[in-house]
CSV table of C-alpha atoms in Angstrom, one decimal:
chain,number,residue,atom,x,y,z
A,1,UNK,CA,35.4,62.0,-25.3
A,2,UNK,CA,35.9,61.7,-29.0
A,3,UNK,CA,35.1,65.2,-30.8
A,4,UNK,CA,35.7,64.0,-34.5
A,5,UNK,CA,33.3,62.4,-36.6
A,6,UNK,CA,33.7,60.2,-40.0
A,7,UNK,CA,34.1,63.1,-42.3
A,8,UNK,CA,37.2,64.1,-40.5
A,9,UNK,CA,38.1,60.5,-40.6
A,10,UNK,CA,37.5,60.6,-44.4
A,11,UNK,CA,39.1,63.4,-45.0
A,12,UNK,CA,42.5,62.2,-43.0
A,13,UNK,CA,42.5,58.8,-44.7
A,14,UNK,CA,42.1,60.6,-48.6
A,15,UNK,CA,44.5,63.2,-47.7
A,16,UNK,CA,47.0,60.4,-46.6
A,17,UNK,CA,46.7,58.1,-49.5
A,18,UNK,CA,46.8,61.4,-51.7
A,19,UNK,CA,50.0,62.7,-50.0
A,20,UNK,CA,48.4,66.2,-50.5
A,21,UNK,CA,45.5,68.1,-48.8
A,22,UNK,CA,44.2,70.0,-51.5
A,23,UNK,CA,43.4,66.5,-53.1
A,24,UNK,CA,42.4,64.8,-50.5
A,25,UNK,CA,40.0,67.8,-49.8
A,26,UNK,CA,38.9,67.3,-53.4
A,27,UNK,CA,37.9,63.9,-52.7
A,28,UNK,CA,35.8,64.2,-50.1
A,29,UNK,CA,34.2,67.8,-51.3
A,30,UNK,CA,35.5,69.7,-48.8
A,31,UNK,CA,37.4,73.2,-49.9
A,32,UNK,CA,41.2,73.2,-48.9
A,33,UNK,CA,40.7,75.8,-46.4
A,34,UNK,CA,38.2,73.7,-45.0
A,35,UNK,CA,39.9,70.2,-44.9
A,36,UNK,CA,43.1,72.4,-43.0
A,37,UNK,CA,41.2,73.5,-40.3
A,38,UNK,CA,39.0,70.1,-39.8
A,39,UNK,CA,43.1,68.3,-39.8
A,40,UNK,CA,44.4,70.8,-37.4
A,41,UNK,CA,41.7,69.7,-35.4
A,42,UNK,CA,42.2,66.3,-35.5
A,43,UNK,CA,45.4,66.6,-34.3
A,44,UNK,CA,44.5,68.7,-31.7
A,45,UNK,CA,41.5,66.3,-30.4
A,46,UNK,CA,44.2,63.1,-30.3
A,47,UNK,CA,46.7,65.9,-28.9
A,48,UNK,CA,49.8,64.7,-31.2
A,49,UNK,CA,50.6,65.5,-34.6
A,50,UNK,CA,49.4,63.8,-37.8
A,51,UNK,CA,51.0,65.1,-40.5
A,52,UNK,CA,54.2,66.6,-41.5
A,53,UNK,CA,53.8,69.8,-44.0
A,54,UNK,CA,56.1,69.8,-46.3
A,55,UNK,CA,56.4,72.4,-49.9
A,56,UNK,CA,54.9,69.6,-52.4
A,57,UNK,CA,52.9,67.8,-50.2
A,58,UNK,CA,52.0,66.3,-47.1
A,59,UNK,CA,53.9,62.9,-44.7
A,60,UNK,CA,52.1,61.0,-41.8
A,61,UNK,CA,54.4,60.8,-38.7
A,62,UNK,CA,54.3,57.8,-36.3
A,63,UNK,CA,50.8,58.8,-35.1
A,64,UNK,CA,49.6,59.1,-38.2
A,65,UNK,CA,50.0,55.9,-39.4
A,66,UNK,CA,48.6,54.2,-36.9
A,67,UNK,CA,45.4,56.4,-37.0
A,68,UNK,CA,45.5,55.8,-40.6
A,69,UNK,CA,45.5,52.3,-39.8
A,70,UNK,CA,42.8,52.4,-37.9
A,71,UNK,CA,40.9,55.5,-39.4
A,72,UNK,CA,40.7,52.7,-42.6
A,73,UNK,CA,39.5,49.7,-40.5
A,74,UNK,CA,36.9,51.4,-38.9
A,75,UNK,CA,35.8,52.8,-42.1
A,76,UNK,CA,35.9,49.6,-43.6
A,77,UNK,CA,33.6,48.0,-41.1
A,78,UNK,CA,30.9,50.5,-41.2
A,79,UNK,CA,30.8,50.0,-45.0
A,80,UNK,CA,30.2,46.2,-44.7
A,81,UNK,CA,27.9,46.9,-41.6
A,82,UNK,CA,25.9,49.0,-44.2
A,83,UNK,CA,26.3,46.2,-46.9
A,84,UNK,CA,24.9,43.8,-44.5
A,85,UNK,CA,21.6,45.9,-44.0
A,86,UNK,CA,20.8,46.1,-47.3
A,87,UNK,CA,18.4,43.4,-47.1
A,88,UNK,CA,16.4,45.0,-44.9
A,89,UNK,CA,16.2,48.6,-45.7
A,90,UNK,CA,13.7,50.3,-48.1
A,91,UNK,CA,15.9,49.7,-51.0
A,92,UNK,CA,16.2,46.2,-50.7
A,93,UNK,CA,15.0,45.3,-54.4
A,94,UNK,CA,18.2,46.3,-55.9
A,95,UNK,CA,20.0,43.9,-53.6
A,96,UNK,CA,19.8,39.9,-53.0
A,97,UNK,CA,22.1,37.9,-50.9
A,98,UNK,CA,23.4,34.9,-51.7
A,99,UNK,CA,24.9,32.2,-49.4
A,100,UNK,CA,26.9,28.9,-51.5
A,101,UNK,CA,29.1,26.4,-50.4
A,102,UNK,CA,32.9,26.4,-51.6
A,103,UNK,CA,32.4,23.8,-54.9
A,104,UNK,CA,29.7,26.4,-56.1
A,105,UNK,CA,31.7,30.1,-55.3
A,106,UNK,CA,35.0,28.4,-56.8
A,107,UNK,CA,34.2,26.9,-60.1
A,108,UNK,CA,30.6,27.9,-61.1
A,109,UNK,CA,29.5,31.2,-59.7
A,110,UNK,CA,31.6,33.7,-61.4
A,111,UNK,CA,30.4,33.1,-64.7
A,112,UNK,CA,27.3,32.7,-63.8
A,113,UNK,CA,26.5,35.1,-61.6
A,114,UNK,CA,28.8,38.0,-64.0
A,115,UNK,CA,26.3,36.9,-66.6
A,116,UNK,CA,23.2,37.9,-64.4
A,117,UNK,CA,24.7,41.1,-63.3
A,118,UNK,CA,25.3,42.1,-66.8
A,119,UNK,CA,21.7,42.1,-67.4
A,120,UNK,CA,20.6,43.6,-64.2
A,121,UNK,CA,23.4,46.3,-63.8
A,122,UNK,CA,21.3,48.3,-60.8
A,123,UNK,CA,21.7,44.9,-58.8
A,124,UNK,CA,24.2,44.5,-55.9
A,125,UNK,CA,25.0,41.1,-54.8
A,126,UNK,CA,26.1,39.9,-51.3
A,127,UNK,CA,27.5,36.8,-51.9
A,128,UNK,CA,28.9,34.7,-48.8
A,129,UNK,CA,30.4,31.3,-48.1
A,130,UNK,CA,28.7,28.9,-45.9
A,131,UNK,CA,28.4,25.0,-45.5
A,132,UNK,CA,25.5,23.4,-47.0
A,133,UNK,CA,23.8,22.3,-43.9
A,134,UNK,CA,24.5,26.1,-42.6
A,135,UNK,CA,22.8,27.2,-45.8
A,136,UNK,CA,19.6,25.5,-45.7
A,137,UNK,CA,18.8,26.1,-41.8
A,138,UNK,CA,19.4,29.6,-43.0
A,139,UNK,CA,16.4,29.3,-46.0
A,140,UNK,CA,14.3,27.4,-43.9
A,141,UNK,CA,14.6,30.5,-41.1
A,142,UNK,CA,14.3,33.0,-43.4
A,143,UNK,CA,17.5,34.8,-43.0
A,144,UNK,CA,18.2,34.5,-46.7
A,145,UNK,CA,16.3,33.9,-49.3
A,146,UNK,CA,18.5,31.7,-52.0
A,147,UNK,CA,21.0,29.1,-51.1
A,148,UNK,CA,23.1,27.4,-52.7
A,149,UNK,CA,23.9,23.6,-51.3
A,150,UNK,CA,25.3,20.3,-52.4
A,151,UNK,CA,22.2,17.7,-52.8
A,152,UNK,CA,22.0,15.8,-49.1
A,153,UNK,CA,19.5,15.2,-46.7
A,154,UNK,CA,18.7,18.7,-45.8
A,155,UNK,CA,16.4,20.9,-43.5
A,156,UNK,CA,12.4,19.8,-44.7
A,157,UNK,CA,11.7,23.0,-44.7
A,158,UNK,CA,13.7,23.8,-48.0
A,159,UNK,CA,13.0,23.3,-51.8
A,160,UNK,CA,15.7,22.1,-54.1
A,161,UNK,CA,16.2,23.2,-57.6
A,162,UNK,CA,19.0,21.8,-59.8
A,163,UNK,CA,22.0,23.9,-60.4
A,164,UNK,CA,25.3,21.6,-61.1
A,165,UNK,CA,25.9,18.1,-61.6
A,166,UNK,CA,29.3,17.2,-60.3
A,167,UNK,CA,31.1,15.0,-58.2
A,168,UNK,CA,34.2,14.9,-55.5
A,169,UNK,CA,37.2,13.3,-56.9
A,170,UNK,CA,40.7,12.1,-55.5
A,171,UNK,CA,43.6,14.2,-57.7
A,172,UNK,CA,47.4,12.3,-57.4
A,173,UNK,CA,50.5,13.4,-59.1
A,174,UNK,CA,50.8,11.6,-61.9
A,175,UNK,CA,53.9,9.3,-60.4
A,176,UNK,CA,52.0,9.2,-57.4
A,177,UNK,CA,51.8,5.6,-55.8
A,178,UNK,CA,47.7,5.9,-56.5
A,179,UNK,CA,47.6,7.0,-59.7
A,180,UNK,CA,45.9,5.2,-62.3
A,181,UNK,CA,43.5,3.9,-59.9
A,182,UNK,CA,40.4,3.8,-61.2
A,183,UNK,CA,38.4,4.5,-57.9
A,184,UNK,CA,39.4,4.6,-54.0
A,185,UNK,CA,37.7,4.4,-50.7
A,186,UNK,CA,38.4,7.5,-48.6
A,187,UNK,CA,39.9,5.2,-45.7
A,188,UNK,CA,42.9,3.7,-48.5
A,189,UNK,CA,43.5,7.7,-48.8
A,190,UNK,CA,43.3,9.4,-45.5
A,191,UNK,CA,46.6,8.7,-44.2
A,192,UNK,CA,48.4,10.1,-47.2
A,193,UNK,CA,49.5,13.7,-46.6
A,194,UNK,CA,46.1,16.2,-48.2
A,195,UNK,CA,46.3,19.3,-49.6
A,196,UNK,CA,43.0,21.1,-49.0
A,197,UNK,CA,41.3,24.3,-48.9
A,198,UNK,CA,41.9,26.7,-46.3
A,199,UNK,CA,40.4,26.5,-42.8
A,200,UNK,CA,36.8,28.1,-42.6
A,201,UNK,CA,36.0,26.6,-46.7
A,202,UNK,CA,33.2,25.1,-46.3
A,203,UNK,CA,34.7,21.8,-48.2
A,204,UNK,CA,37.4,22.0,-45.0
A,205,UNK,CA,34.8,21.4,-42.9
A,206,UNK,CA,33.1,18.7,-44.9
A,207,UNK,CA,36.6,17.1,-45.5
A,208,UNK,CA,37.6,17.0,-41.9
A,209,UNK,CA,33.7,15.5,-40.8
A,210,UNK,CA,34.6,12.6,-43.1
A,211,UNK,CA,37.7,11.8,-41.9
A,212,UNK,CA,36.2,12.1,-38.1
A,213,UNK,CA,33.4,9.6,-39.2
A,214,UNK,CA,36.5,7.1,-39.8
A,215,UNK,CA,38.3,8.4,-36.6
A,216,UNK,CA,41.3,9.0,-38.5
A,217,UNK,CA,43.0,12.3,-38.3
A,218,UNK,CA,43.7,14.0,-41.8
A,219,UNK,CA,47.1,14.7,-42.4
A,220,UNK,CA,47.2,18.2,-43.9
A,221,UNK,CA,50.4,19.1,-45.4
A,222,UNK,CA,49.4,22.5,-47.4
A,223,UNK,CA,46.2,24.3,-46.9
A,224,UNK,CA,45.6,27.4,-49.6
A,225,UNK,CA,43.0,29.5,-51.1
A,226,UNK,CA,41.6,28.0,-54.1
A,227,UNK,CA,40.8,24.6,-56.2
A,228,UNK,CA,43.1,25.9,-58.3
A,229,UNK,CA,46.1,25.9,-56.1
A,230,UNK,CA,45.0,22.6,-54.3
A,231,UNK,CA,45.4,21.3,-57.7
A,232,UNK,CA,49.0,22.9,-58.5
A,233,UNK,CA,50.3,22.0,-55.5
A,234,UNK,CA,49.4,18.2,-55.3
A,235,UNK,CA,50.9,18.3,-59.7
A,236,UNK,CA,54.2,19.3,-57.2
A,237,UNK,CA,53.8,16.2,-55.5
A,238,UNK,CA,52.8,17.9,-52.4
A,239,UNK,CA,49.9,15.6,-50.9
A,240,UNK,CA,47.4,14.3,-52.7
A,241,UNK,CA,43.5,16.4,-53.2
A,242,UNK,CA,40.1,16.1,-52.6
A,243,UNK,CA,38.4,18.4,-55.1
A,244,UNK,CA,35.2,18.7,-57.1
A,245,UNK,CA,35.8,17.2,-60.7
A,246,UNK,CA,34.3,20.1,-62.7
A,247,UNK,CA,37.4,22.0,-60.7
A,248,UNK,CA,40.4,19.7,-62.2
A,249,UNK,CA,38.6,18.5,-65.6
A,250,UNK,CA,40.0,21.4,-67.3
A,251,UNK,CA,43.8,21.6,-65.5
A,252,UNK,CA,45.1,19.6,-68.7
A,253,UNK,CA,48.7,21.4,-68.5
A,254,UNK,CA,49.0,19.8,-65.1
A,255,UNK,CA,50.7,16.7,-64.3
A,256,UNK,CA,47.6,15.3,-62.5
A,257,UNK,CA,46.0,11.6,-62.3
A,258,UNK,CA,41.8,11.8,-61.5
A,259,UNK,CA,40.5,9.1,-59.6
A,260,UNK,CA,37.1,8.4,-58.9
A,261,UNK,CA,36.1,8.3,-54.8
A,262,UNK,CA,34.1,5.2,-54.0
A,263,UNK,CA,31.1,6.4,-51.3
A,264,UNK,CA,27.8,7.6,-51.3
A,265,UNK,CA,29.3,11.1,-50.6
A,266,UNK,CA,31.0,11.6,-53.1
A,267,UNK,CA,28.1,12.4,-55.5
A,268,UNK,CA,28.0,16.1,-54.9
A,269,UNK,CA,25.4,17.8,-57.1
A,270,UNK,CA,24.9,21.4,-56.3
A,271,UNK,CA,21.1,22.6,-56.1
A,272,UNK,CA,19.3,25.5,-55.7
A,273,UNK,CA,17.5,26.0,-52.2
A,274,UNK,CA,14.7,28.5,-51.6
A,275,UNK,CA,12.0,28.1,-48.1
A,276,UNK,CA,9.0,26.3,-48.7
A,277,UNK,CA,6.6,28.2,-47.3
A,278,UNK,CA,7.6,31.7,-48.5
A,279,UNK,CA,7.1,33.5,-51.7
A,280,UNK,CA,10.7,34.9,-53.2
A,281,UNK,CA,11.0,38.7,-53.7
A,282,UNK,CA,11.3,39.8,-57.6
A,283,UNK,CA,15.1,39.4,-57.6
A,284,UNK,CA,15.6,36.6,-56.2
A,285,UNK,CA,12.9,35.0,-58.4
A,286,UNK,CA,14.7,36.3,-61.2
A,287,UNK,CA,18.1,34.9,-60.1
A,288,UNK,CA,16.6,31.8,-59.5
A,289,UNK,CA,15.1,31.8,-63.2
A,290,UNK,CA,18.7,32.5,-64.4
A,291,UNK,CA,20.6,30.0,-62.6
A,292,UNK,CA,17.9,27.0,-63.2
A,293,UNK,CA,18.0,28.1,-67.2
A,294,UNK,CA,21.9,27.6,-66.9
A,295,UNK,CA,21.3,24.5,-65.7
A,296,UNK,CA,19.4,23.2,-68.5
A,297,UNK,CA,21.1,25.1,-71.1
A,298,UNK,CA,23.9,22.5,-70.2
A,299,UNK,CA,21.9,19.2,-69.2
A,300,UNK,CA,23.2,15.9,-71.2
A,301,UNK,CA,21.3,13.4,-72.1
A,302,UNK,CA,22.3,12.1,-68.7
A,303,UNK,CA,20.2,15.1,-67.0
A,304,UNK,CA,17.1,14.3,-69.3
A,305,UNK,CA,13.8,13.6,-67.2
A,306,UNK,CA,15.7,15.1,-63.7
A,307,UNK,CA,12.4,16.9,-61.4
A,308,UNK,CA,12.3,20.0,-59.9
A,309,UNK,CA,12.0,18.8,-56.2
């Protein structure tokens, strides 16, 4: 039977990290005299000692750091647990989730979505990775109620709004055998060793699909955690690197050859996806505003006379 409850946890895990129970009691609001007893029992309950009393302080023994361990995990889980039920509480107006695929969270988002937060600083976003495909079944269900996808043939039940214009490129050392080709079919590249996004990106995913369409095995020689790495490691010489071009444009100090990718799917605009029969709450309208006004706060000429689907 467990006879401690999350404030005790609390309590054990601040006066831990503090090294000191009169500050961890701080932390948590609890008086000292208070925050002893509540330890004592603790230890008492789990029948082993936590913590070592020393004149300036406080150590964890053995036991303690693995209930620290733990005492922080669980913790940890019941925060995101309550993160993830924002949406459908009472206060669910100062939050909206948001799922994109990798090529949007990567290159776009962050500045995009800082700008938005600065002008709506009681707003919390939940913002997750997901494959397009994964995305829109997820709008069209109603589990979400903004998406954002790279343009495809996607669920019917979905609106698209643009976001991004961008593209999928092949990056080569520059003394790579390839470089200076100006474009490539994926099947002349496959068999080269790839560096690529970690497993579980959604561009992983899509990566891996394409070469499986072609029944040829990808040969992944690095996987990491970012564009930006991808892009570092294959200016090493390390493999060679599927990556959006808006990405790599900008990696001028490295020692990188861009070649356009010669198929249909390589043309990877990123748009907006909302459900078709629903009407968007207040913030997600107004996220939805700010994203399609960034998008034609930087259209080219080439963008002029692009619908709203």
């Amino acid at each position: 039977m467990m006879n401690y409850n999350l404030i005790d946890l609390r309590l054990f895990v601040a006066v831990a990290e503090q090294k000191n129970l009169t500050k961890g009691a701080e932390i948590v609001f609890l008086a000292p005299s208070s925050a002893s007893h509540r330890i004592k029992q603790l230890e008492s309950h789990l029948e082993t000692q936590l913590l070592v009393r020393e004149p300036r302080g406080v150590s964890l023994t053995k036991a303690g750091e693995i209930v620290l361990r733990h005492a922080k995990r669980a913790l940890a889980t019941l925060e995101q647990m309550q993160s993830e039920l924002y949406p459908f509480t009472d206060s669910m107006q100062t939050h909206v989730k948001l799922w994109a695929n990798t090529n949007a969270i990567h290159t776009y988002l962050p500045d995009d979505l800082g700008r938005f937060l600065e002008l709506h600083s009681h707003v919390k976003l939940i913002l997750e990775e997901h494959g397009s495909e994964e995305i829109a079944e997820a709008v069209a269900k109603g589990d979400i109620e903004i998406g954002i996808v790279a343009e495809q043939d996607l669920n019917s039940e979905v609106i698209l709004y643009p976001y991004k214009r961008d593209r999928l490129v092949l990056v080569v050392q520059s003394k790579h055998v390839l470089a200076g080709s100006a474009s490539i079919k994926f099947i002349q590249v496959v068999d080269f060793p790839f560096v690529i996004l970690n497993e579980g990106s959604a561009i992983h995913t899509f990566t891996m699909n394409k070469a499986a369409v072609i029944n040829k095995p990808l040969n992944i020689r690095a996987q990491v955690k970012s564009f930006d790495a991808v892009c570092r490691m294959v200016s090493s010489n390390v493999g060679v690197a599927m990556v959006p071009y808006d990405s790599v444009c900008q990696l001028n100090e490295l020692d990188l050859s861009i070649i356009e990718i010669d198929e249909t799917w390589s043309k990877r605009d990123l748009m907006i996806c909302i459900n078709k029969h629903k009407e968007l709450g207040s913030l997600a309208t107004q996220l939805l505003n700010h994203l399609t006004n960034r998008y034609f706060e930087q259209k080219t000429p080439e963008t002029d006379g692009m619908l709203l689907i």
